[in-house]
mmCIF file with all atom_site columns, N, CA and C in Angstrom:
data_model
loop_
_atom_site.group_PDB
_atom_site.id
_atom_site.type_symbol
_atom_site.label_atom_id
_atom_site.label_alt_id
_atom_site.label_comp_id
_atom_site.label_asym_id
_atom_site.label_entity_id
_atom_site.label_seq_id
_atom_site.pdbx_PDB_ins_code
_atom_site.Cartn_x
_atom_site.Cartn_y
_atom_site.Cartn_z
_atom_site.occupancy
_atom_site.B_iso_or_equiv
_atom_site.pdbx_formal_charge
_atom_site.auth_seq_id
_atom_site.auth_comp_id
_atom_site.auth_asym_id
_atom_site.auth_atom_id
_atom_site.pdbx_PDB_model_num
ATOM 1  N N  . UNK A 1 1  ? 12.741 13.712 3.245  1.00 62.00 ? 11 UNK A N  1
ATOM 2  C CA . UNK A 1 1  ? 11.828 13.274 4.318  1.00 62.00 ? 11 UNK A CA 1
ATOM 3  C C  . UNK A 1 1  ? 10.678 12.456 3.717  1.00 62.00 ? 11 UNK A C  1
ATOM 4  N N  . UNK A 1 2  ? 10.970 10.620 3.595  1.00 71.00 ? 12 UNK A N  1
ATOM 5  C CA . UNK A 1 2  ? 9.605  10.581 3.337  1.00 71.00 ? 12 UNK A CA 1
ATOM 6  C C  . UNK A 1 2  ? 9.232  9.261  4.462  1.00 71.00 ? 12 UNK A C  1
ATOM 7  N N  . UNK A 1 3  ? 7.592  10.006 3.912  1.00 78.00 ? 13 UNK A N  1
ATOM 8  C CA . UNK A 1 3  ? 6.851  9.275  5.031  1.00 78.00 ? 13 UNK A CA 1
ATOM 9  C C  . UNK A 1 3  ? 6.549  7.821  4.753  1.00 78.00 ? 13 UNK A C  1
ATOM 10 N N  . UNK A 1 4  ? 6.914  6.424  6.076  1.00 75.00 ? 14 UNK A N  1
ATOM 11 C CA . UNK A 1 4  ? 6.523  5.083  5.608  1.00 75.00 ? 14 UNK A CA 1
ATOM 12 C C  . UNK A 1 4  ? 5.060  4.557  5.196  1.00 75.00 ? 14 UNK A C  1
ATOM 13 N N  . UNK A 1 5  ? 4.063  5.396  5.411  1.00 75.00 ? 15 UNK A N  1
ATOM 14 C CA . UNK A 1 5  ? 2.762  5.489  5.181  1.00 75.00 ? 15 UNK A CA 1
ATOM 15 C C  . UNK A 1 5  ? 2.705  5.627  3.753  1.00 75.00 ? 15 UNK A C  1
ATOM 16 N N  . UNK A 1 6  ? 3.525  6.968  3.199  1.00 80.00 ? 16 UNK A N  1
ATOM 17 C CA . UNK A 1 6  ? 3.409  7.096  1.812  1.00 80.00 ? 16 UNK A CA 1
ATOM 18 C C  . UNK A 1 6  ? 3.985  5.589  0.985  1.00 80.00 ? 16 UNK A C  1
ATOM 19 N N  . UNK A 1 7  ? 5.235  5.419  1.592  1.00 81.00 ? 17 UNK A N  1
ATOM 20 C CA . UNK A 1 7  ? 5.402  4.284  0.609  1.00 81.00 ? 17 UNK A CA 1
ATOM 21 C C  . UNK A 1 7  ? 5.385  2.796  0.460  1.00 81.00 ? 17 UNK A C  1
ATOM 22 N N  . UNK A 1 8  ? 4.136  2.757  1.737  1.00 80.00 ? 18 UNK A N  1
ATOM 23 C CA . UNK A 1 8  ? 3.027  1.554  1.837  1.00 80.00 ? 18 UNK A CA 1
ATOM 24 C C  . UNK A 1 8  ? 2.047  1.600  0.973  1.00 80.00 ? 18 UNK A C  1
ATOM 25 N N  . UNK A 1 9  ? 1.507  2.769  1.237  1.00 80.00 ? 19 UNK A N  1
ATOM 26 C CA . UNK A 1 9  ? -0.197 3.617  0.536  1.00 80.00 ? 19 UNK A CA 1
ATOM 27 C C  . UNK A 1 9  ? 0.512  3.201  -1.472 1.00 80.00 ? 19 UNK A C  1
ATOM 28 N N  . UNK A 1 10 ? 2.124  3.846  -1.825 1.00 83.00 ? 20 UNK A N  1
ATOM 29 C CA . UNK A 1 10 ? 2.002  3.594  -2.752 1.00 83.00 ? 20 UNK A CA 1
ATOM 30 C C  . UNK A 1 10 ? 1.846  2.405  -3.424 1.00 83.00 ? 20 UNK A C  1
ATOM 31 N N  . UNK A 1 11 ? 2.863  1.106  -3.165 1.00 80.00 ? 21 UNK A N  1
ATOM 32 C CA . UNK A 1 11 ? 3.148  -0.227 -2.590 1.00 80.00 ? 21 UNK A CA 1
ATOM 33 C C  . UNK A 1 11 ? 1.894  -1.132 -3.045 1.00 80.00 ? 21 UNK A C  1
ATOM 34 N N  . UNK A 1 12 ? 0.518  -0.304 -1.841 1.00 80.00 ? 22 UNK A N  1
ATOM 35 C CA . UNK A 1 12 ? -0.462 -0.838 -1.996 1.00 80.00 ? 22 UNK A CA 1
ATOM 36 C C  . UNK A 1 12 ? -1.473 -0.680 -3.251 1.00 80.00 ? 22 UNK A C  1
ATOM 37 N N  . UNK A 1 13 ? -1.439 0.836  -3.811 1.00 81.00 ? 23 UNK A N  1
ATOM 38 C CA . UNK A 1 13 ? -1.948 0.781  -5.304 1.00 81.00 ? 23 UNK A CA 1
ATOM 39 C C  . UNK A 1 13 ? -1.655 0.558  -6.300 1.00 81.00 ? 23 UNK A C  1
ATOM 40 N N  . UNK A 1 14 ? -0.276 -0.340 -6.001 1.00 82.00 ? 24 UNK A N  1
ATOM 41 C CA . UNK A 1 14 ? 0.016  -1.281 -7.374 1.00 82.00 ? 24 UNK A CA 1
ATOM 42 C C  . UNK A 1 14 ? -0.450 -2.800 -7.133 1.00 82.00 ? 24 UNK A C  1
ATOM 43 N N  . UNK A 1 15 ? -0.808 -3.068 -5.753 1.00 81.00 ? 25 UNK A N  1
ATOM 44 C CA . UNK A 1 15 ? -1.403 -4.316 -5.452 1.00 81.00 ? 25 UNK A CA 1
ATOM 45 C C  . UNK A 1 15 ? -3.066 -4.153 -5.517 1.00 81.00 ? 25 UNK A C  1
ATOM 46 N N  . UNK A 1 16 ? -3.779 -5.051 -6.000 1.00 79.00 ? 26 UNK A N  1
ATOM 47 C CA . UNK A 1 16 ? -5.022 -4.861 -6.641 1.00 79.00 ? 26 UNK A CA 1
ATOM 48 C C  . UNK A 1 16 ? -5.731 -5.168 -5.104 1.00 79.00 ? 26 UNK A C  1
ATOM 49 N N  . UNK A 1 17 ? -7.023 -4.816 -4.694 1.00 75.00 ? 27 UNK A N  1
ATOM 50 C CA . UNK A 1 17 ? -8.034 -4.565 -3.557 1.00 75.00 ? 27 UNK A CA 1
ATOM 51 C C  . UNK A 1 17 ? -7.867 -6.047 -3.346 1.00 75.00 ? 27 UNK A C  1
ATOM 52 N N  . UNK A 1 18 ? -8.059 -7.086 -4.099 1.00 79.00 ? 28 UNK A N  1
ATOM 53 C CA . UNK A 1 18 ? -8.045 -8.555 -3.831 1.00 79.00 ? 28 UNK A CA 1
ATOM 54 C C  . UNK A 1 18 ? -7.088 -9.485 -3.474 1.00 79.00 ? 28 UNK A C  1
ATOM 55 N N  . UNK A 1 19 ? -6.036 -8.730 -3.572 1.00 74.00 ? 29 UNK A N  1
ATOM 56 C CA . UNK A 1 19 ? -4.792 -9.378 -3.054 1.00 74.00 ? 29 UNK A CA 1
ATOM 57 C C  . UNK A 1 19 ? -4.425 -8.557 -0.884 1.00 74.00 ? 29 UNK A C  1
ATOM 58 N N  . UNK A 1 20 ? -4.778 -7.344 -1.236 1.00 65.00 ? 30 UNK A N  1
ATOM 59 C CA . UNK A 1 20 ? -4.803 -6.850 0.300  1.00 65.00 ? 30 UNK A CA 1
ATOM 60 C C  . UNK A 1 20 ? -6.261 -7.261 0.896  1.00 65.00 ? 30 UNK A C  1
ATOM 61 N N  . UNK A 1 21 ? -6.642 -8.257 0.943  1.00 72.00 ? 31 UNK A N  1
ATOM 62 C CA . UNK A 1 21 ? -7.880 -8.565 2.015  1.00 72.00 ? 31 UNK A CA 1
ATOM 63 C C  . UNK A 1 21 ? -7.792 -8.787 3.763  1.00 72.00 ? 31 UNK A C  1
ATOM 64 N N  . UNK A 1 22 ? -6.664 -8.493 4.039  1.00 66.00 ? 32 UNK A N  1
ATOM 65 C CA . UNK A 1 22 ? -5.830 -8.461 5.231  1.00 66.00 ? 32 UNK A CA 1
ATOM 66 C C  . UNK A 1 22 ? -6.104 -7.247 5.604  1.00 66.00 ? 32 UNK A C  1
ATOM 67 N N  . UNK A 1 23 ? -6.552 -6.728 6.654  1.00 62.00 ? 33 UNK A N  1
ATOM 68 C CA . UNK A 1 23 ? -6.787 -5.786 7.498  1.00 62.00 ? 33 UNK A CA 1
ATOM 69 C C  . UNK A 1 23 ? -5.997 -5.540 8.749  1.00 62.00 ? 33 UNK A C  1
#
């Protein structure tokens, strides 16, 4: 069971804060 949140959230902390400036 995994959750798509988790493996966005992870996804996203290999992408650095400056590349997700998209909200």
């Amino acid at each position: 069971m995994e959750r798509p949140g988790m493996r966005l959230a992870e996804e996203w902390r290999l992408i650095p804060p400056e590349a997700r400036t998209v909200q």
